XYZ file of C-alpha atoms in Angstrom:
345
model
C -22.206 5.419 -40.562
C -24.155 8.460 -41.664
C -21.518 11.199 -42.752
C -22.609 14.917 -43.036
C -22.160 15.163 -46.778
C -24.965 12.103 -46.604
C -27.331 14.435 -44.524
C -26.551 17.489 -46.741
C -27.967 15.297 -49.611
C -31.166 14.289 -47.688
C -32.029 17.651 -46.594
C -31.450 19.574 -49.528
C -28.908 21.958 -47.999
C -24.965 22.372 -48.511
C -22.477 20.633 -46.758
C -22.094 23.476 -45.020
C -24.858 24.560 -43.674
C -25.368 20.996 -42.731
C -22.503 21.510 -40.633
C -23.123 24.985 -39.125
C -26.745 23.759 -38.433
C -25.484 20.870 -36.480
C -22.774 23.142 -34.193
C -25.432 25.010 -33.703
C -24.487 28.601 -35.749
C -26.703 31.233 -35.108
C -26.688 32.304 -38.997
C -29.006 29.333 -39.697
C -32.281 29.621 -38.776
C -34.428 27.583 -36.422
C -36.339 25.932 -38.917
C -33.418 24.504 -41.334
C -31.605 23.708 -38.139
C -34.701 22.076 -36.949
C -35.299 20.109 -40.383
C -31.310 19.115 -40.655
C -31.337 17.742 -37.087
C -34.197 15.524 -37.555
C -32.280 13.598 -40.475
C -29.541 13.360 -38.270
C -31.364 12.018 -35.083
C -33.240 9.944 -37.493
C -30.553 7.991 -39.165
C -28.051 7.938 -36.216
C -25.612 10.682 -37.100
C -22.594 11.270 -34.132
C -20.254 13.786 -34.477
C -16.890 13.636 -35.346
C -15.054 14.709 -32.300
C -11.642 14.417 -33.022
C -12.709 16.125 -36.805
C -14.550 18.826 -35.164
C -11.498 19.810 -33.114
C -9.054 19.778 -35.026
C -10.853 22.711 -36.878
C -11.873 24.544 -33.096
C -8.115 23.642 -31.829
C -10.397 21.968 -28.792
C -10.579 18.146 -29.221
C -13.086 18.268 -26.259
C -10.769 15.195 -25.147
C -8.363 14.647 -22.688
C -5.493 12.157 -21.670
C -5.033 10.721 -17.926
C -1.795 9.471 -18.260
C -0.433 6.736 -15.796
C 1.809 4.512 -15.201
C 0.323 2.516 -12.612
C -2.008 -0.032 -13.746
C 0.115 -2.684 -14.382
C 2.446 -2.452 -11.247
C -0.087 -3.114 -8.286
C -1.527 -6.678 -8.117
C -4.469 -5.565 -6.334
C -7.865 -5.576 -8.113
C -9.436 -2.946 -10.145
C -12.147 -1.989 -7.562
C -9.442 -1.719 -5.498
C -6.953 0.273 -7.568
C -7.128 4.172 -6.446
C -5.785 5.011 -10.498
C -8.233 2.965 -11.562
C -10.884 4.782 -9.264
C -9.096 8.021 -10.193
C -9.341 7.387 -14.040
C -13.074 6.355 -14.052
C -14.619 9.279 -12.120
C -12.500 11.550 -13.861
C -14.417 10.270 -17.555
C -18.026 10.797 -14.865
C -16.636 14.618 -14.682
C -15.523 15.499 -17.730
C -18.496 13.395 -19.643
C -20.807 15.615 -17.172
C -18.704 19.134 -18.573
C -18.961 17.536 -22.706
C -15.186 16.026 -22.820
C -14.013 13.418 -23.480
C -10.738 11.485 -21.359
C -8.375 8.533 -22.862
C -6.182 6.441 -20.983
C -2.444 6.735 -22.094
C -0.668 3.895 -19.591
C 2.576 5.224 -19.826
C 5.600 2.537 -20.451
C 9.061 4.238 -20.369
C 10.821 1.543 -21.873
C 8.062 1.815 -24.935
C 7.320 5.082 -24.672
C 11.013 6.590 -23.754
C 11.591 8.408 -27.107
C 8.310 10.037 -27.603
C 8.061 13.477 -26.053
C 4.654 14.455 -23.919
C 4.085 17.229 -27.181
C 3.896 13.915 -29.004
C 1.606 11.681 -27.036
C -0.795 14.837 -26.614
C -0.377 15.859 -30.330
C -1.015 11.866 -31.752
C -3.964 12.043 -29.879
C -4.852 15.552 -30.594
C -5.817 15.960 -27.080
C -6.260 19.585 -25.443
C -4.789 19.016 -21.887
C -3.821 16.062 -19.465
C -4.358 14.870 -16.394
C -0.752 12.733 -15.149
C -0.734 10.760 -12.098
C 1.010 7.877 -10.594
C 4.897 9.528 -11.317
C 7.285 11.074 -9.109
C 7.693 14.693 -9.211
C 11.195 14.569 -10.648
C 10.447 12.131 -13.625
C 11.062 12.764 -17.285
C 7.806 12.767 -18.188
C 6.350 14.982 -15.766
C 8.860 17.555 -16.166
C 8.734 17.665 -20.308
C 4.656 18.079 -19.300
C 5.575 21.391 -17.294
C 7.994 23.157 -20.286
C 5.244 21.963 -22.971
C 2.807 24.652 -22.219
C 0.173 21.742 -22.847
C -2.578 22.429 -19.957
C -1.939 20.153 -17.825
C -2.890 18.736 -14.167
C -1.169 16.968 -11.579
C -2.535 14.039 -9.312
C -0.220 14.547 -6.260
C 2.955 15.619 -7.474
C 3.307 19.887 -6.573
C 4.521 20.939 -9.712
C 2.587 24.210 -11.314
C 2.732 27.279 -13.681
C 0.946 29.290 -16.280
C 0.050 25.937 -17.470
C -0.153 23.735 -14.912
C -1.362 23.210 -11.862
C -2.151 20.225 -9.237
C -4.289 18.490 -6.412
C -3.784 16.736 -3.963
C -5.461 15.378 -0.639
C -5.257 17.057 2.539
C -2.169 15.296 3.781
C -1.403 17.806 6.769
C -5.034 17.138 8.018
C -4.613 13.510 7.444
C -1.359 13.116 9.777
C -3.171 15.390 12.080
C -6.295 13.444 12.166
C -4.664 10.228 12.637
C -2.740 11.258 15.862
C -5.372 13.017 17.467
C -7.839 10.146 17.072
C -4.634 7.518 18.366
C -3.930 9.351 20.890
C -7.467 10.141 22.078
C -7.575 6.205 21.796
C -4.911 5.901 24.508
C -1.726 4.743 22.284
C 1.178 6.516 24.104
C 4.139 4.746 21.206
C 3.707 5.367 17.517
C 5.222 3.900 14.406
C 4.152 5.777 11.548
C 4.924 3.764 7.852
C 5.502 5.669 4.883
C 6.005 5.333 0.974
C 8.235 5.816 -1.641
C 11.326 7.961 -0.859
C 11.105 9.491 -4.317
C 7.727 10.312 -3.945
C 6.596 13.798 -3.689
C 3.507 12.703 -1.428
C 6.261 10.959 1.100
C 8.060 14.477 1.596
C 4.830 15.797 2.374
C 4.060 13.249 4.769
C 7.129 13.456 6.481
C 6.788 16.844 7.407
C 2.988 16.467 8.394
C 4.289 13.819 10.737
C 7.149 15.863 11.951
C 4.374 18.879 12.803
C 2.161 16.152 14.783
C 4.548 14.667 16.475
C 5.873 18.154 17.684
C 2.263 18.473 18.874
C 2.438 15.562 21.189
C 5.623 15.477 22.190
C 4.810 15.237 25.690
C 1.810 12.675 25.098
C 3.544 10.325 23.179
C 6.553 8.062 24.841
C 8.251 7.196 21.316
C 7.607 7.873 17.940
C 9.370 6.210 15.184
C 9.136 6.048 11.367
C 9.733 3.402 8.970
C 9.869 3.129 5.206
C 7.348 0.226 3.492
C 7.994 1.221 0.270
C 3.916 1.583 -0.542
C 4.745 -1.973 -0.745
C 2.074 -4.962 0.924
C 4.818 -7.637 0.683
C 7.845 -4.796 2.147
C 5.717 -4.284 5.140
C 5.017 -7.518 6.327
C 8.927 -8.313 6.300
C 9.793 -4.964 7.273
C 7.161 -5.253 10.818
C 8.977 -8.694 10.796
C 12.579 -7.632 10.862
C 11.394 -5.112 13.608
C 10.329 -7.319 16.390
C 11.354 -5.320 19.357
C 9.889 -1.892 18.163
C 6.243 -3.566 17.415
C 6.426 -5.393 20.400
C 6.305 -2.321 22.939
C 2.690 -1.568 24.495
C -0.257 0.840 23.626
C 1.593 0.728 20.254
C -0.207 1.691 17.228
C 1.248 1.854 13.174
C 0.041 4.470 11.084
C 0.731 3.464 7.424
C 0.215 6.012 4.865
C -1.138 3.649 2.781
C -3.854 1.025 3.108
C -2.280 -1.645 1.369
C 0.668 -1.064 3.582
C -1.610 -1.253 6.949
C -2.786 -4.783 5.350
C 0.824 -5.498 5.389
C 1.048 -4.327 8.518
C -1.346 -6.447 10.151
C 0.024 -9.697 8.326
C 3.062 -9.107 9.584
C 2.021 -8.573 12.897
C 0.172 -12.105 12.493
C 3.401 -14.060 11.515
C 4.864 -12.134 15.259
C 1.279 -13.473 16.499
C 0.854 -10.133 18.142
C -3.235 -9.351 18.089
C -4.423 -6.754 16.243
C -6.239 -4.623 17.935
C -6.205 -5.831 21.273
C -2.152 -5.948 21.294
C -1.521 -2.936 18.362
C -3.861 -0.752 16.818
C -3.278 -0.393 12.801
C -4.268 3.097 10.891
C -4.377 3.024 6.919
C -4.950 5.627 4.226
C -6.946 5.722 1.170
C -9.931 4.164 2.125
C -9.696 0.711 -0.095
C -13.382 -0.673 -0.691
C -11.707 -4.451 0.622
C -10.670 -2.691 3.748
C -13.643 -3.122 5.121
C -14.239 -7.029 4.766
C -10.765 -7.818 6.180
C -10.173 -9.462 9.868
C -10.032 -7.453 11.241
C -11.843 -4.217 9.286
C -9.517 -1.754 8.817
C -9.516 1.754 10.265
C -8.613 4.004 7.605
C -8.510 7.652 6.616
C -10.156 8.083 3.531
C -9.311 10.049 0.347
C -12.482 11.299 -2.093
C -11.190 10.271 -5.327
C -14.772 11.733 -7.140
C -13.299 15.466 -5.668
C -9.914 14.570 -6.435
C -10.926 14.011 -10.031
C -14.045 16.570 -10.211
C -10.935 19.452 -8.814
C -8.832 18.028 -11.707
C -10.876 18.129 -14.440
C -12.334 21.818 -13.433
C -8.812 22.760 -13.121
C -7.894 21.903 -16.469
C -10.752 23.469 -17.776
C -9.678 26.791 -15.694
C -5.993 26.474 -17.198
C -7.444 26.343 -21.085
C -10.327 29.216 -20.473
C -7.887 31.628 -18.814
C -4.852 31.729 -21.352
C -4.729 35.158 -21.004
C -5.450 35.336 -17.301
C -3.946 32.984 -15.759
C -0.986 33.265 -13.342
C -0.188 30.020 -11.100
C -2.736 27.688 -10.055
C -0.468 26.320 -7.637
C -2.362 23.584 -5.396
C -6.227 22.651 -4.627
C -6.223 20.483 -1.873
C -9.222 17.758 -1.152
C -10.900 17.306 2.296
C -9.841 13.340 3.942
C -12.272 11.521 6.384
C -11.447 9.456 9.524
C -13.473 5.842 9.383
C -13.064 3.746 12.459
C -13.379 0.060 12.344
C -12.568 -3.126 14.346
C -8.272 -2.591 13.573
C -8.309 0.095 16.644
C -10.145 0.559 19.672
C -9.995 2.784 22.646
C -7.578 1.243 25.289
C -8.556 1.269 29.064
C -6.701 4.451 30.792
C -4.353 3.291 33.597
């Protein structure tokens, strides 16, 4: 690999004008710049990223850090991290950064602090996603100072900030559309306890269902622990409550609503003529099941587009900045063959 001291030697000039040539100084003139970047397109030369920054203190690189690739089963096209991770590189390759994946192991991992895994790296900010709120990790990445963003977890300050999909829209979406479908008994399904998304479900729930109080004859909630398999046995072990009429379950997750619908298979109660089932995410596979699922869908491309611009706000504004707080990204309803408008009695 062509180095710069190699191209100083072909071109005649220092080492560094070479350099100042090539980052494109204004105290070299067009012509040398013009003559030194011709040897350097002509025998291949790339910059040293990780050199150049540790001299600008901007490694033009950043770290999305995760810890969920290795606990879902499902496949990559399928996995929303995964889906998260990639269009995040499309963004920041698009803005002239760079992103690494750090897949976070806390029994590996549990003795390095976030200074160090940025600081190894040399990275200039992070992107964290797939933790709860209240984890180590994510709260060492709020007192580091280290510009950092937040995939759906609401934590923020001077140097932080975080984004997260309409939720409140979502719940509201996904009544209005059941209940326009002629469902009068609800069982919504939601995640994690610990997770910071669940809390914010359960109170966009609680708002709907105030809303249509007097439409709605029940309305119940159930935990599936953002789990496929914990779904099917939990609709299972609650034979009576999925078993009422003009039911429909509205799962917070798609991989839950697949759940969902297996489990309503093993009670061989027909879905949709029998239940409707609602997901959210918006899973690419959702739409080749049996039947297709109706889903709300999130826009992981503005998810991570918002991210990356936000971390790009947090290191730009050092001086400005007070706290980012939350940007939230727009859902969409997509109807398919797991719901259907009942006949009105």
């Amino acid at each position: 690999m062509i180095t710069l001291k190699d191209i100083a030697k072909l071109s005649g000039y220092s080492v560094t004008t070479v350099s100042r040539a090539l980052n494109g100084y204004s105290d070299v003139n067009e012509e040398t710049r013009q003559h030194i970047q011709n040897i350097a397109d002509q025998h291949g030369y790339a910059p040293n990223v990780l050199a150049k920054g540790l001299v600008s203190q901007d490694s033009k690189t950043f770290g999305f850090i995760t810890s969920h690739f290795s606990q879902t089963k499902t496949p990559l096209i399928d996995n929303f991290t995964f889906s998260l991770f990639i269009r995040s590189i499309e963004k920041a390759n698009a803005l002239g950064y760079d992103i690494v994946l750090i897949h976070y192991n806390e029994k590996l991992q549990k003795n390095k602090t976030f200074k160090q895994l940025i600081a190894e790296r040399n990275l200039s900010g992070a992107i964290i996603q797939g933790f709860d709120r209240d984890d180590e990790l994510c709260q060492d990445a709020l007192n580091s100072k280290v510009p950092t963003v937040f995939i759906d977890m609401g934590l923020d300050n001077e140097s932080s900030g975080f984004v997260v999909s309409n939720i409140r829209k979502a719940a509201k979406m996904g009544f209005e559309y059941l209940v326009d479908c002629g469902y009068r008994n609800l069982l919504f399904i939601f995640g994690s306890e610990e997770s910071w998304v669940t809390d914010q479900w359960k109170e966009a729930v609680a708002e709907a269902s105030q809303q249509y109080q007097g439409v709605l004859d029940s309305i119940a909630s159930l935990n599936g622990n953002y789990s496929l398999e914990d779904t099917i046995d939990l609709i299972v072990d609650n034979q009576a409550m999925v078993q009422k009429e003009k039911l429909a379950i509205f799962c917070a997750s798609d991989h839950m609503a697949v759940g969902a619908i297996k489990g309503l298979e093993k009670l061989q109660i027909k879905v949709p003529d029998q239940t409707g089932v609602l997901g959210y995410d918006g899973m690419v596979i959702s739409q080749y099941l049996t039947p297709s699922l109706s889903t709300i869908a999130q826009n992981p491309e503005e998810l991570s587009a918002k991210a990356v611009e936000m971390l790009l706000e947090i290191m730009n504004n050092k001086q400005k900045r007070a706290s980012y707080i939350c940007k939230e990204v727009e859902v969409e309803l997509i109807i398919r063959e797991s719901t259907k408008e009942l006949k009105h009695d």
